[in-house]
C-alpha cells in the first residue's frame, strides 16, 4: 500500500475532476462519482452528496458516516462469525488522519478507472485482487467493517470451530490445504496438511501433523476437551474420523473410523457424537459386498395412475401403499379397467438410488398383473432387473416384460436393479399384460 501524501490546509488539492455537458450545481459539494468515458467527453454520475462539514478537518471524524463506500470484497472465511474477542485481539494499525481541508474547493469529484471506493483507515487494508490459483484466506473484520487477510492457505478451508485450550482460545481450521502462512510475510509457507490451529491473540499458526487427506467437518466439544474430525483422510490408526484432545495428541475412535468419507459431525442432546457421510460401515468391521438399503417411504409420495378401475374401493392407487399383508379387497387392492393397460406412478420430494423393488400381486376375483416394466425419471429409461424365478428357483433377468406370478402361495416377489442409478423424484410401473380381465396389484 502506497503511503498517503501529507497535505496541509494551505495546499490547493484537486482529487479529481471531470468536464461534462451535465449541469452540476457549484454550491453542492459532492463526493463519489461514477465516471464513464465516451469519445467526446466524460459523463459524471453523482453517487452521493456530502455536506461541507463532512469535508472539513479532521477527516477521521466522518469515517463512520461513510461506511457505505466499501468496495465489494470476496469473503472466503471470516472470524467475525465467532465471538468479537478473537477479531479484536488481532491488532490493526490506524492511518493518521490527513491534514486536509476541502471546504474552499467547492465541488470535488473523484474520477478514475475504479468500481468501488472506501476510506483508507488502516494499514492492513490492501487492494490486492483475490488469487485464482485455488488458494484461500482467513479474514478478520476491521473496526471500519472491511476485512483483512490474516492467514493464507494453498487450497480450500472447508470448516472451522473455536476451541479453548490450556493456553487460550484457538481456531481449528480444516480443509484440503497442505500449507499455510502469514499473508503479509515473505517467509516460506509452513507444511500443514488438512488441519491447523490459529491463535487469534498472537496470530500464530500451529500445524497438527499426522493426517493425509482432507478434513470436511469439525466439532469442538469443550465438555470433553476434544475436537472431532471427519473427512476423507488417514491418521493414526483411523480412517475418515479421528479425535484430537486439547494440548495432547491424536486419539483413535473406538471403531477406527468409517469406510467412506464423513461430511458432517454433530452432538446430540444426550452427549452422543453423530457422524454423517457416504459410508456403509465402520473402519474396524467388515461389510457385505451388497450393503443393506433403506426402505423408501411411499406414504409421503404423490401417487397417480392411468386407466384405474371405476369399481368403488378399487380405483385409488394409494390402496397398495405400505400394504404388506397381501390381503385383497376394497381399500386394499388397486385395479385397472377391464382389458386396458395402465400405469402406477409415484412422485417424491427427493432423489434416491433404488436397489430392490418388492411387488405384491393381487388375486382379486382371478385378476392380477402378468407382465410389467419399471420406468425411471427423468431419463425415461426402462430398468433391468434380476430375480429368482418362483417355478425354477433359478436366477433370471427381465427388462420390458418382467413377470409376476399368479400363485397365491407366493406372497411377494423381489426384483433387484441391475444398474443402481439416481432417480429424481419420479418412477412409474407400466402394466402391459394381466391375468383375468383386469390388471392390478
Short mmCIF file of C-alpha atoms in Angstrom, two decimals:
data_model
loop_
_atom_site.label_atom_id
_atom_site.label_comp_id
_atom_site.label_asym_id
_atom_site.label_seq_id
_atom_site.Cartn_x
_atom_site.Cartn_y
_atom_site.Cartn_z
CA UNK A 1 0.00 0.00 0.00
CA UNK A 2 1.47 3.38 -1.03
CA UNK A 3 1.92 5.97 1.73
CA UNK A 4 -0.64 8.77 1.74
CA UNK A 5 0.68 12.26 0.96
CA UNK A 6 0.74 14.63 3.93
CA UNK A 7 -1.43 17.59 2.95
CA UNK A 8 -1.93 20.85 4.79
CA UNK A 9 -4.86 23.19 4.78
CA UNK A 10 -2.84 25.64 2.63
CA UNK A 11 -2.12 23.23 -0.18
CA UNK A 12 -4.51 23.55 -3.16
CA UNK A 13 -5.58 19.98 -3.87
CA UNK A 14 -7.66 18.58 -6.72
CA UNK A 15 -8.56 14.97 -6.01
CA UNK A 16 -10.31 14.54 -9.31
CA UNK A 17 -12.37 16.47 -11.77
CA UNK A 18 -14.30 15.91 -14.92
CA UNK A 19 -15.76 18.03 -17.64
CA UNK A 20 -19.25 17.32 -18.76
CA UNK A 21 -22.22 18.74 -20.55
CA UNK A 22 -24.20 17.87 -17.43
CA UNK A 23 -25.33 20.88 -15.40
CA UNK A 24 -23.81 20.47 -11.90
CA UNK A 25 -24.71 22.94 -9.18
CA UNK A 26 -21.47 24.55 -7.90
CA UNK A 27 -22.97 25.18 -4.46
CA UNK A 28 -23.36 21.48 -3.63
CA UNK A 29 -20.11 19.76 -2.65
CA UNK A 30 -20.19 16.11 -3.64
CA UNK A 31 -18.03 13.07 -3.16
CA UNK A 32 -18.29 9.86 -5.12
CA UNK A 33 -18.84 9.91 -8.85
CA UNK A 34 -19.05 7.04 -11.29
CA UNK A 35 -17.19 8.15 -14.39
CA UNK A 36 -17.66 6.66 -17.82
CA UNK A 37 -15.57 7.61 -20.81
CA UNK A 38 -17.12 8.48 -24.15
CA UNK A 39 -15.40 9.50 -27.41
CA UNK A 40 -16.33 13.17 -26.85
CA UNK A 41 -16.44 13.81 -23.14
CA UNK A 42 -16.60 12.42 -19.62
CA UNK A 43 -20.00 11.79 -18.07
CA UNK A 44 -20.24 12.13 -14.32
CA UNK A 45 -22.97 10.28 -12.40
CA UNK A 46 -23.50 11.52 -8.85
CA UNK A 47 -23.39 8.67 -6.34
CA UNK A 48 -23.61 10.53 -3.02
CA UNK A 49 -23.56 14.02 -1.55
CA UNK A 50 -21.65 15.27 1.45
CA UNK A 51 -22.26 18.49 3.32
CA UNK A 52 -19.38 20.88 3.80
CA UNK A 53 -18.90 19.92 7.44
CA UNK A 54 -18.14 16.36 6.36
CA UNK A 55 -15.29 17.70 4.20
CA UNK A 56 -13.61 19.71 6.94
CA UNK A 57 -10.76 18.72 9.19
CA UNK A 58 -10.19 16.34 10.81
CA UNK A 59 -11.14 13.93 8.09
CA UNK A 60 -11.21 10.99 10.52
CA UNK A 61 -14.26 12.35 12.31
CA UNK A 62 -16.52 11.27 9.46
CA UNK A 63 -15.17 7.77 8.94
CA UNK A 64 -18.17 6.02 10.46
CA UNK A 65 -20.65 8.03 8.40
CA UNK A 66 -19.06 6.90 5.13
CA UNK A 67 -19.03 3.16 5.70
CA UNK A 68 -21.24 2.73 2.64
CA UNK A 69 -18.29 3.49 0.36
CA UNK A 70 -16.94 -0.03 0.68
CA UNK A 71 -15.88 -1.90 -2.41
CA UNK A 72 -17.14 -5.44 -2.79
CA UNK A 73 -14.72 -7.94 -1.22
CA UNK A 74 -14.96 -11.68 -1.95
CA UNK A 75 -15.33 -13.06 1.56
CA UNK A 76 -13.98 -16.57 1.79
CA UNK A 77 -13.96 -17.20 5.54
CA UNK A 78 -14.21 -14.73 8.38
CA UNK A 79 -13.50 -14.74 12.07
CA UNK A 80 -16.36 -12.29 12.54
CA UNK A 81 -18.78 -15.20 12.71
CA UNK A 82 -17.27 -16.09 16.06
CA UNK A 83 -17.26 -14.00 19.21
CA UNK A 84 -15.99 -10.46 18.94
CA UNK A 85 -12.95 -11.08 21.12
CA UNK A 86 -10.85 -13.13 18.64
CA UNK A 87 -11.07 -10.48 15.93
CA UNK A 88 -10.50 -7.69 18.45
CA UNK A 89 -7.31 -9.37 19.68
CA UNK A 90 -5.76 -9.00 16.22
CA UNK A 91 -4.27 -5.51 16.07
CA UNK A 92 -4.83 -3.17 13.14
CA UNK A 93 -2.68 -0.06 12.68
CA UNK A 94 -4.72 3.13 12.16
CA UNK A 95 -3.62 5.56 9.48
CA UNK A 96 -3.13 9.13 10.79
CA UNK A 97 -5.88 11.48 9.64
CA UNK A 98 -4.64 13.74 6.81
CA UNK A 99 -4.49 17.46 7.39
CA UNK A 100 -6.91 18.07 4.57
CA UNK A 101 -9.50 20.83 4.18
CA UNK A 102 -11.61 20.76 1.03
CA UNK A 103 -14.07 23.41 2.10
CA UNK A 104 -12.52 26.08 -0.15
CA UNK A 105 -12.60 23.96 -3.30
CA UNK A 106 -16.33 23.83 -3.84
CA UNK A 107 -17.45 20.69 -5.62
CA UNK A 108 -14.78 17.99 -5.64
CA UNK A 109 -15.07 14.87 -7.76
CA UNK A 110 -13.20 11.58 -7.61
CA UNK A 111 -12.65 10.28 -11.13
CA UNK A 112 -10.76 7.29 -12.39
CA UNK A 113 -10.92 3.70 -13.52
CA UNK A 114 -12.43 2.08 -10.42
CA UNK A 115 -15.57 0.14 -9.48
CA UNK A 116 -15.60 0.81 -5.72
CA UNK A 117 -14.25 3.20 -3.14
CA UNK A 118 -13.50 3.05 0.57
CA UNK A 119 -11.76 5.18 3.15
CA UNK A 120 -8.15 4.25 3.82
CA UNK A 121 -8.16 3.99 7.61
CA UNK A 122 -5.88 1.05 8.48
CA UNK A 123 -2.53 -0.02 7.09
CA UNK A 124 -3.82 -3.59 6.73
CA UNK A 125 -6.26 -2.51 4.01
CA UNK A 126 -5.00 -3.60 0.63
CA UNK A 127 -6.07 -3.62 -2.98
CA UNK A 128 -4.64 -6.98 -3.91
CA UNK A 129 -7.15 -8.87 -6.07
CA UNK A 130 -8.20 -12.37 -4.95
CA UNK A 131 -5.99 -15.14 -6.23
CA UNK A 132 -7.34 -17.53 -8.84
CA UNK A 133 -4.93 -20.39 -8.11
CA UNK A 134 -7.24 -22.20 -5.67
CA UNK A 135 -5.75 -20.65 -2.53
CA UNK A 136 -7.94 -19.13 0.16
CA UNK A 137 -7.63 -16.73 3.07
CA UNK A 138 -8.88 -16.47 6.61
CA UNK A 139 -10.22 -12.96 7.12
CA UNK A 140 -10.73 -10.81 10.20
CA UNK A 141 -13.06 -7.84 10.37
CA UNK A 142 -11.50 -4.45 10.99
CA UNK A 143 -13.24 -1.75 13.06
CA UNK A 144 -14.41 0.03 9.89
CA UNK A 145 -16.25 -3.07 8.64
CA UNK A 146 -13.73 -4.09 5.98
CA UNK A 147 -11.89 -7.40 6.06
CA UNK A 148 -8.17 -8.05 6.24
CA UNK A 149 -6.45 -11.36 5.41
CA UNK A 150 -4.68 -12.92 8.38
CA UNK A 151 -3.92 -16.45 7.11
CA UNK A 152 -3.22 -17.78 3.63
CA UNK A 153 -3.68 -21.41 2.60
CA UNK A 154 -2.79 -23.09 -0.67
CA UNK A 155 -6.24 -24.70 -1.03
CA UNK A 156 -9.75 -24.69 0.44
CA UNK A 157 -10.65 -24.09 4.09
CA UNK A 158 -13.79 -26.21 4.44
CA UNK A 159 -14.62 -25.93 8.13
CA UNK A 160 -13.52 -24.34 11.40
CA UNK A 161 -14.50 -24.08 15.07
CA UNK A 162 -13.23 -22.38 18.23
CA UNK A 163 -11.65 -24.43 21.00
CA UNK A 164 -10.40 -23.48 24.45
CA UNK A 165 -7.02 -24.94 25.41
CA UNK A 166 -4.84 -24.51 28.49
CA UNK A 167 -3.03 -21.71 26.65
CA UNK A 168 -6.13 -19.84 25.49
CA UNK A 169 -8.68 -19.93 22.68
CA UNK A 170 -7.67 -21.17 19.23
CA UNK A 171 -9.49 -21.51 15.94
CA UNK A 172 -9.23 -25.00 14.44
CA UNK A 173 -9.05 -24.89 10.63
CA UNK A 174 -9.82 -27.89 8.43
CA UNK A 175 -9.78 -28.38 4.67
CA UNK A 176 -7.78 -29.81 1.80
CA UNK A 177 -4.82 -27.44 2.11
CA UNK A 178 -1.24 -28.62 2.52
CA UNK A 179 0.50 -25.40 3.55
CA UNK A 180 -0.34 -22.22 5.45
CA UNK A 181 1.38 -18.86 6.03
CA UNK A 182 1.04 -15.23 7.08
CA UNK A 183 -0.26 -13.23 4.06
CA UNK A 184 1.99 -10.21 4.86
CA UNK A 185 5.11 -12.28 5.41
CA UNK A 186 7.69 -13.14 2.80
CA UNK A 187 8.73 -16.24 4.72
CA UNK A 188 8.21 -19.70 3.31
CA UNK A 189 4.84 -21.31 3.97
CA UNK A 190 4.81 -23.99 6.65
CA UNK A 191 3.69 -27.53 5.93
CA UNK A 192 0.24 -28.24 7.37
CA UNK A 193 -1.89 -30.96 5.82
CA UNK A 194 -5.68 -30.66 6.21
CA UNK A 195 -5.71 -29.15 9.73
CA UNK A 196 -4.06 -26.35 11.72
CA UNK A 197 -4.57 -24.18 14.81
CA UNK A 198 -4.78 -20.40 14.64
CA UNK A 199 -4.27 -18.30 17.77
CA UNK A 200 -6.28 -15.04 17.38
CA UNK A 201 -4.39 -13.42 20.28
CA UNK A 202 -0.95 -13.84 18.76
CA UNK A 203 -1.83 -14.54 15.08
CA UNK A 204 0.40 -17.62 15.32
CA UNK A 205 -0.47 -20.70 13.24
CA UNK A 206 0.39 -24.15 14.57
CA UNK A 207 0.20 -27.17 12.23
CA UNK A 208 -1.08 -30.52 13.50
CA UNK A 209 0.94 -33.16 11.62
CA UNK A 210 -0.17 -36.74 11.18
CA UNK A 211 -3.02 -36.58 8.64
CA UNK A 212 -3.04 -37.49 4.97
CA UNK A 213 -6.11 -36.35 3.01
CA UNK A 214 -8.72 -33.67 3.65
CA UNK A 215 -10.95 -32.62 6.55
CA UNK A 216 -14.61 -31.87 5.76
CA UNK A 217 -16.15 -31.42 9.22
CA UNK A 218 -15.06 -30.38 12.71
CA UNK A 219 -16.79 -30.49 16.08
CA UNK A 220 -15.16 -28.72 19.02
CA UNK A 221 -16.58 -30.42 22.10
CA UNK A 222 -15.49 -28.32 25.05
CA UNK A 223 -17.26 -30.59 27.55
CA UNK A 224 -14.97 -33.48 26.62
CA UNK A 225 -11.98 -31.26 25.78
CA UNK A 226 -11.89 -32.96 22.38
CA UNK A 227 -12.02 -31.92 18.74
CA UNK A 228 -13.66 -34.47 16.43
CA UNK A 229 -12.57 -34.58 12.79
CA UNK A 230 -14.36 -36.05 9.79
CA UNK A 231 -13.40 -36.20 6.15
CA UNK A 232 -11.53 -38.32 3.67
CA UNK A 233 -8.17 -38.96 5.34
CA UNK A 234 -5.95 -41.44 7.12
CA UNK A 235 -4.47 -40.58 10.50
CA UNK A 236 -3.05 -42.57 13.41
CA UNK A 237 -4.90 -45.91 13.15
CA UNK A 238 -8.23 -44.49 11.96
CA UNK A 239 -9.80 -43.71 8.62
CA UNK A 240 -12.03 -40.71 7.85
CA UNK A 241 -12.76 -39.94 11.53
CA UNK A 242 -10.42 -39.07 14.37
CA UNK A 243 -10.25 -37.12 17.64
CA UNK A 244 -7.74 -34.60 18.96
CA UNK A 245 -7.53 -33.96 22.68
CA UNK A 246 -6.60 -30.41 23.57
CA UNK A 247 -2.89 -29.93 24.17
CA UNK A 248 -2.12 -33.61 23.54
CA UNK A 249 -2.13 -35.91 20.52
CA UNK A 250 -4.41 -37.78 18.14
CA UNK A 251 -6.81 -40.25 19.72
CA UNK A 252 -8.26 -43.18 17.75
CA UNK A 253 -12.01 -43.61 17.96
CA UNK A 254 -13.15 -47.00 19.32
CA UNK A 255 -14.48 -48.07 15.92
CA UNK A 256 -11.41 -46.86 13.94
CA UNK A 257 -13.40 -44.53 11.71
CA UNK A 258 -15.57 -45.31 8.70
CA UNK A 259 -15.22 -47.00 5.31
CA UNK A 260 -16.30 -43.84 3.44
CA UNK A 261 -15.97 -40.04 3.65
CA UNK A 262 -17.51 -38.13 6.57
CA UNK A 263 -19.17 -34.82 5.68
CA UNK A 264 -20.81 -33.67 8.93
CA UNK A 265 -20.48 -34.07 12.70
CA UNK A 266 -22.98 -33.01 15.38
CA UNK A 267 -23.54 -33.51 19.08
CA UNK A 268 -26.85 -34.95 20.26
CA UNK A 269 -28.62 -33.62 23.37
CA UNK A 270 -27.65 -36.78 25.26
CA UNK A 271 -23.96 -36.17 24.53
CA UNK A 272 -23.55 -38.72 21.74
CA UNK A 273 -21.48 -37.68 18.72
CA UNK A 274 -23.25 -38.15 15.36
CA UNK A 275 -21.30 -38.67 12.12
CA UNK A 276 -22.86 -38.29 8.66
CA UNK A 277 -21.40 -39.05 5.26
CA UNK A 278 -21.09 -41.52 2.41
CA UNK A 279 -20.15 -44.65 4.34
CA UNK A 280 -21.74 -48.06 4.85
CA UNK A 281 -19.72 -49.42 7.75
CA UNK A 282 -17.15 -48.85 10.45
CA UNK A 283 -13.40 -48.80 9.98
CA UNK A 284 -12.75 -51.91 12.06
CA UNK A 285 -15.66 -54.03 10.79
CA UNK A 286 -16.16 -55.97 7.58
CA UNK A 287 -19.20 -55.09 5.50
CA UNK A 288 -21.16 -57.17 2.99
CA UNK A 289 -20.50 -56.63 -0.69
CA UNK A 290 -24.16 -55.64 -1.06
CA UNK A 291 -24.97 -53.31 1.86
CA UNK A 292 -28.42 -53.14 3.36
CA UNK A 293 -30.67 -50.48 1.86
CA UNK A 294 -33.15 -48.10 3.36
CA UNK A 295 -36.85 -48.56 2.62
CA UNK A 296 -38.23 -45.65 0.62
CA UNK A 297 -41.24 -44.09 2.31
CA UNK A 298 -44.07 -44.31 -0.23
CA UNK A 299 -46.65 -42.79 2.08
CA UNK A 300 -45.20 -39.30 1.56
CA UNK A 301 -45.12 -39.61 -2.24
CA UNK A 302 -47.70 -38.22 -4.63
CA UNK A 303 -49.36 -41.28 -6.19
CA UNK A 304 -51.19 -41.15 -9.54
CA UNK A 305 -52.34 -43.77 -12.04
CA UNK A 306 -53.72 -44.24 -15.51
CA UNK A 307 -56.78 -46.26 -16.57
CA UNK A 308 -57.81 -47.04 -12.99
CA UNK A 309 -60.91 -49.14 -12.42
CA UNK A 310 -64.20 -47.36 -11.76
CA UNK A 311 -65.26 -50.03 -9.25
CA UNK A 312 -65.70 -48.41 -5.82
CA UNK A 313 -62.93 -49.32 -3.41
CA UNK A 314 -60.53 -50.48 -6.15
CA UNK A 315 -59.80 -47.24 -8.08
CA UNK A 316 -57.41 -45.48 -5.70
CA UNK A 317 -53.71 -46.23 -6.50
CA UNK A 318 -52.84 -45.36 -2.88
CA UNK A 319 -54.58 -48.55 -1.76
CA UNK A 320 -51.41 -50.55 -2.34
CA UNK A 321 -49.02 -48.21 -0.48
CA UNK A 322 -47.50 -49.97 2.54
CA UNK A 323 -49.82 -52.98 2.08
CA UNK A 324 -47.61 -55.86 3.24
CA UNK A 325 -50.31 -58.31 4.32
CA UNK A 326 -51.10 -59.44 0.78
CA UNK A 327 -54.83 -59.38 1.52
CA UNK A 328 -57.23 -58.41 -1.28
CA UNK A 329 -60.40 -56.40 -1.00
CA UNK A 330 -61.89 -52.94 -1.28
CA UNK A 331 -59.48 -50.33 0.09
CA UNK A 332 -56.55 -52.77 -0.09
CA UNK A 333 -56.37 -53.51 -3.82
CA UNK A 334 -55.91 -51.30 -6.87
CA UNK A 335 -57.26 -52.49 -10.23
CA UNK A 336 -57.25 -51.18 -13.79
CA UNK A 337 -60.16 -51.04 -16.19
CA UNK A 338 -61.05 -54.26 -17.98
CA UNK A 339 -58.72 -55.17 -20.85
CA UNK A 340 -56.82 -51.87 -20.64
CA UNK A 341 -53.12 -51.21 -19.99
CA UNK A 342 -52.24 -48.67 -17.35
CA UNK A 343 -49.59 -47.35 -15.00
CA UNK A 344 -48.88 -46.62 -11.34
CA UNK A 345 -46.70 -43.55 -10.75
CA UNK A 346 -45.02 -42.14 -7.61
CA UNK A 347 -43.52 -38.67 -7.35
CA UNK A 348 -41.20 -37.93 -4.42
CA UNK A 349 -39.84 -34.79 -2.81
CA UNK A 350 -36.30 -36.08 -3.00
CA UNK A 351 -33.98 -38.07 -5.21
CA UNK A 352 -32.97 -41.67 -4.47
CA UNK A 353 -31.00 -44.67 -5.76
CA UNK A 354 -33.21 -47.78 -5.66
CA UNK A 355 -31.58 -51.19 -5.37
CA UNK A 356 -34.57 -53.51 -4.91
CA UNK A 357 -38.29 -53.50 -5.78
CA UNK A 358 -40.79 -55.70 -3.92
CA UNK A 359 -44.18 -56.31 -5.55
CA UNK A 360 -47.34 -57.97 -4.19
CA UNK A 361 -49.69 -59.27 -6.88
CA UNK A 362 -53.44 -59.19 -6.49
CA UNK A 363 -55.70 -62.23 -6.85
CA UNK A 364 -58.98 -60.35 -6.57
CA UNK A 365 -61.62 -62.35 -8.50
CA UNK A 366 -58.92 -64.14 -10.51
CA UNK A 367 -57.36 -60.87 -11.72
CA UNK A 368 -53.73 -59.75 -11.46
CA UNK A 369 -50.65 -58.34 -13.19
CA UNK A 370 -48.82 -60.69 -15.55
CA UNK A 371 -46.06 -58.51 -17.01
CA UNK A 372 -44.79 -55.05 -16.16
CA UNK A 373 -41.83 -52.72 -16.55
CA UNK A 374 -40.23 -50.00 -14.41
CA UNK A 375 -39.53 -46.59 -15.94
CA UNK A 376 -37.05 -44.23 -14.26
CA UNK A 377 -37.44 -40.46 -14.44
CA UNK A 378 -36.21 -38.07 -15.66
CA UNK A 379 -34.13 -40.26 -18.01
CA UNK A 380 -37.30 -42.08 -19.13
CA UNK A 381 -35.33 -45.32 -19.16
CA UNK A 382 -36.63 -48.86 -18.72
CA UNK A 383 -34.70 -50.56 -15.93
CA UNK A 384 -33.12 -54.03 -15.97
CA UNK A 385 -33.80 -56.46 -13.11
CA UNK A 386 -32.63 -59.79 -11.79
CA UNK A 387 -34.93 -62.05 -9.78
CA UNK A 388 -35.44 -65.65 -8.69
CA UNK A 389 -37.95 -67.49 -10.84
CA UNK A 390 -40.56 -68.90 -8.40
CA UNK A 391 -41.01 -72.04 -10.53
CA UNK A 392 -37.43 -73.00 -11.46
CA UNK A 393 -35.81 -71.36 -8.40
CA UNK A 394 -33.08 -70.13 -10.72
CA UNK A 395 -31.76 -66.61 -11.26
CA UNK A 396 -33.44 -64.83 -14.15
CA UNK A 397 -33.45 -61.34 -15.65
CA UNK A 398 -36.02 -59.10 -17.28
CA UNK A 399 -36.39 -55.62 -18.74
CA UNK A 400 -39.57 -54.53 -20.51
CA UNK A 401 -41.73 -57.56 -19.66
CA UNK A 402 -40.98 -58.58 -16.10
CA UNK A 403 -43.29 -61.36 -14.87
CA UNK A 404 -45.39 -61.60 -11.71
CA UNK A 405 -46.65 -64.98 -10.55
CA UNK A 406 -50.36 -65.63 -10.02
CA UNK A 407 -49.60 -68.34 -7.45
CA UNK A 408 -51.49 -67.43 -4.28
CA UNK A 409 -48.85 -69.16 -2.16
CA UNK A 410 -46.26 -66.59 -3.28
CA UNK A 411 -46.84 -63.56 -1.10
CA UNK A 412 -44.42 -61.23 -2.93
CA UNK A 413 -41.51 -61.18 -5.38
CA UNK A 414 -38.23 -59.24 -5.11
CA UNK A 415 -36.61 -57.67 -8.17
CA UNK A 416 -33.05 -56.32 -7.92
CA UNK A 417 -31.91 -53.38 -10.05
CA UNK A 418 -29.00 -54.32 -12.30
CA UNK A 419 -27.87 -50.71 -12.61
CA UNK A 420 -28.07 -48.56 -9.49
CA UNK A 421 -28.61 -45.01 -10.72
CA UNK A 422 -30.00 -41.84 -9.20
CA UNK A 423 -33.66 -41.10 -9.88
CA UNK A 424 -35.05 -37.64 -9.43
CA UNK A 425 -38.42 -37.66 -7.74
CA UNK A 426 -40.40 -39.90 -10.04
CA UNK A 427 -40.78 -43.53 -11.11
CA UNK A 428 -43.55 -45.48 -12.82
CA UNK A 429 -44.68 -49.09 -13.14
CA UNK A 430 -46.29 -49.76 -16.53
CA UNK A 431 -48.56 -52.82 -16.64
CA UNK A 432 -48.76 -54.45 -20.06
CA UNK A 433 -50.37 -57.90 -19.55
CA UNK A 434 -52.72 -59.38 -16.97
CA UNK A 435 -54.48 -62.40 -15.54
CA UNK A 436 -58.25 -62.38 -15.87
CA UNK A 437 -59.89 -59.26 -17.26
CA UNK A 438 -58.16 -56.63 -15.09
CA UNK A 439 -54.64 -55.83 -14.10
CA UNK A 440 -53.78 -54.72 -10.60
CA UNK A 441 -51.54 -55.03 -7.59
#
